[in-house]
């Protein structure tokens, strides 16, 4: 997978991509992430990337020209399967959507800011709009980092068998069961006996049961269908 991320704050991605599973995936060459500073595609003397909205409203709008120049530059080098705009009015990211997007090879992620981007970008250049939840973030960068992480962990070879994405919460529409580690008793708080029994079938039954109980009490909507 190759991710090309267009942003006015490329430094915001350094942290999220420098640790753990995402870092390992990059180091193993299973994903390539390229950050593009939108300002590098500005055409004005002062490298402007935003301007006042026509019709007058609060806030600034990212201009079409730098965005088009950046996307056109990238498309000149390879084919892209989606050009994704991160926006609170996009379709809600969930595990099935992450699974679907993760099957694509080359993706452009465009991060918006301020009051958004010129609507003509969305009409003519964007193929998919994604939101990461019903709340407002200051920009698309954190959302793009979240989407990227959810995609990268699904790339074959990124997770070992033990941590297989198939056992993740939501992958089977169930939340994950509780987990414990040593000590078996801390103060007078004990780990459930079954987990110490060594009885593999009973342990799996218990974990599945707990996953259902947890889903029923916390996220009953996940069980409806
Ligand atoms: Cl993708 N962007 C912004 N700015 N806020 C959000 C979001 C995206 N998803 C949820 N809130």
Tab-separated table of N, CA and C and ligand atoms in Angstrom, residues 85-89 112 130-141 143-144, ligand 1:
chain	number	residue	atom	x	y	z
A	85	UNK	N	-11.028	12.536	0.965
A	85	UNK	CA	-11.038	13.786	1.720
A	85	UNK	C	-11.572	13.490	3.114
A	86	UNK	N	-10.790	13.874	4.130
A	86	UNK	CA	-11.210	13.672	5.512
A	86	UNK	C	-12.066	14.853	5.925
A	87	UNK	N	-13.323	14.597	6.276
A	87	UNK	CA	-14.243	15.681	6.593
A	87	UNK	C	-15.355	15.171	7.499
A	88	UNK	N	-15.801	16.014	8.459
A	88	UNK	CA	-16.877	15.555	9.345
A	88	UNK	C	-18.174	15.236	8.593
A	89	UNK	N	-18.350	15.709	7.370
A	89	UNK	CA	-19.572	15.324	6.648
A	89	UNK	C	-19.357	14.163	5.666
A	112	UNK	N	-8.323	18.586	5.236
A	112	UNK	CA	-8.882	19.929	5.156
A	112	UNK	C	-8.542	20.725	6.401
A	130	UNK	N	-14.527	10.760	4.012
A	130	UNK	CA	-14.580	9.937	5.224
A	130	UNK	C	-14.522	10.823	6.468
A	131	UNK	N	-15.396	10.513	7.435
A	131	UNK	CA	-15.370	11.134	8.764
A	131	UNK	C	-14.979	10.062	9.771
A	132	UNK	N	-14.301	10.444	10.847
A	132	UNK	CA	-13.954	9.429	11.846
A	132	UNK	C	-14.881	9.481	13.060
A	133	UNK	N	-15.928	10.279	13.013
A	133	UNK	CA	-16.859	10.286	14.138
A	133	UNK	C	-17.643	11.579	14.189
A	134	UNK	N	-18.722	11.545	14.964
A	134	UNK	CA	-19.597	12.712	15.021
A	134	UNK	C	-19.152	13.699	16.083
A	135	UNK	N	-18.038	14.334	15.809
A	135	UNK	CA	-17.495	15.380	16.666
A	135	UNK	C	-16.585	16.189	15.767
A	136	UNK	N	-16.236	17.387	16.198
A	136	UNK	CA	-15.471	18.260	15.321
A	136	UNK	C	-14.003	18.311	15.732
A	137	UNK	N	-13.128	18.047	14.786
A	137	UNK	CA	-11.689	18.202	14.988
A	137	UNK	C	-11.248	19.501	14.323
A	138	UNK	N	-10.058	19.965	14.672
A	138	UNK	CA	-9.571	21.235	14.123
A	138	UNK	C	-9.089	21.101	12.694
A	139	UNK	N	-8.863	19.872	12.265
A	139	UNK	CA	-8.409	19.661	10.892
A	139	UNK	C	-8.437	18.189	10.582
A	140	UNK	N	-8.143	17.852	9.339
A	140	UNK	CA	-8.232	16.459	8.913
A	140	UNK	C	-7.024	15.599	9.288
A	141	UNK	N	-5.961	16.202	9.822
A	141	UNK	CA	-4.726	15.442	10.053
A	141	UNK	C	-4.907	14.289	11.031
A	143	UNK	N	-7.609	12.817	11.810
A	143	UNK	CA	-8.496	11.843	11.170
A	143	UNK	C	-7.731	11.008	10.144
A	144	UNK	N	-6.853	11.643	9.384
A	144	UNK	CA	-6.067	10.905	8.384
A	144	UNK	C	-5.122	9.922	9.067
B	1	LIG	CL1	-12.318	13.755	8.960
B	1	LIG	N1	-12.213	16.139	10.038
B	1	LIG	C1	-12.525	17.035	10.965
B	1	LIG	N2	-12.063	18.282	10.865
B	1	LIG	N3	-13.305	16.760	12.019
B	1	LIG	C2	-13.756	15.516	12.097
B	1	LIG	C3	-13.469	14.530	11.158
B	1	LIG	C4	-12.680	14.893	10.124
B	1	LIG	N4	-14.078	13.387	11.512
B	1	LIG	C5	-14.716	13.676	12.628
B	1	LIG	N5	-14.536	14.942	12.980
